[in-house]
Amino acid sequence: MWTLVLNCGSSSVKFALLQAESGETALSGLAERLGSPEARLVLSQAGQKTESAHPDASYAEVFALLLAELEQLGLREQVGVVAHRVVHGGEKFSAPALIGPDVLESIRACIPLAPLHNPANLAGIEAAQASFPGLPQVAVFDTAFHQTLPPVAYRYAVPKEWYTEHGVRRYGFHGTSHAYVAQEAARMLNRPLAELHLVTAHLGNGCSLAAVSGGKSLDTSMGLTPLEGLVMGTRSGDVDPNLHDYLARQAGLSLEVVTDALNRRSGLTGLSGLSGDMRQLEEAAVQGHAGATLAVEVFVYRLAKSIAAMSVALPGLDALVFTGGIGENSAGVRAKVLNRLGLLGFALDEAANDAAVRGVAGQIGRPGSTPALVVGTNEELMIAREAARLLTPERPGSQQLGSNTLRAVTGGLA
Ligand code: AMP
């Protein structure tokens, strides 16, 4: 059985058709700039990429193209489930859920918590339900993995009713990636996940840390929204909570303007005045660009400081795991971070670090030091596995799809 994994954004769809067991991928791709004259579809299959223009294409048109492609590959009948990445599941979802009216309603109820992402996820789900009738559709939530956080980690020190009445707490994101790389780290260390204490660092355009103990998230750096925590490509991460007030009084800036700037014009972009792209900044820093140098240094300093803080959530630290575009490829960032973290027992193996780029996983710490691992994330595979675990009766932790259970699963409420 093949699983079609969909990640629907406001104007894009990323997709992959894969086997949950083996990870074999028959087709993957990206449709972007949907609804605009520049809309295009990129398909990757057997190492070959093809690109085509589809002006003003909608989700429905992209799914029709996908179906035609599946037909051509002779795989249309073998797709058993459509699995969707959904960004925010609030406190309701600590596991994947079979999508039915109740689950759709719950995803809708989380829109205030993720006003940019959840509406796009919902629109994608509804279009997929129309395009792939009869197939079970599963929602896999970015926030679900972090639902094991204890109150000491998820509560903010603010008036209690902000939590009880408005859901103001730390939720955390990138859960699928943190969960996947924790499993991979256990495999690489040849130790059971159940006995490992890890800090996982997902460093891409968005960046977050998680403290993972026995496969469970105990703390994470992102919060109510994905703006909190580390310095990111265009997001500020932590700032003084009085910033909005100060800028309103001093510069007459509105809530919307400050929020937009913190999300889109801050982080590496804001610090460097050049770019939010780490690769470009590292190249510019070598050429002597002062803004790029500062941006990389602030990114690394805040990251190292947060890793040290995150390890407080764990009874011990068995390994640090780097993943995401920066974590998997920037030997420079990894080296700078580990060199700041000698107090946690890290010592860099420079040759191993330089070799762990472009998809090469590995241990980059010297023998006898605290292990530091580079692991390629694979959110699509993890989403497919989660969907399979929900739907396949014989798997541990899975649900039977009898009518009663179906109702329970469709409720999907933790
Ligand atoms: P992601 O969101 O996971 O695709 O990660 C995107 C980030 O990874 C961007 O900041 C890229 O510049 C960064 N990245 C990708 N490749 C490299 C590389 N070879 N060196 C440094 N950063 C990289």
XYZ file of N, CA, C and O in Angstrom, residues 143 287 317 352:
16
model
N 2.178 19.730 16.328
C 2.196 20.010 17.763
C 2.051 18.742 18.612
O 2.352 18.761 19.806
N 33.660 36.593 2.900
C 34.081 37.772 2.102
C 34.204 39.025 2.973
O 34.496 40.104 2.454
N 22.441 13.844 29.452
C 22.430 14.143 28.015
C 23.240 13.082 27.284
O 24.462 13.014 27.427
N 35.189 14.462 10.807
C 33.853 13.836 10.738
C 32.796 14.909 10.492
O 31.842 14.704 9.727
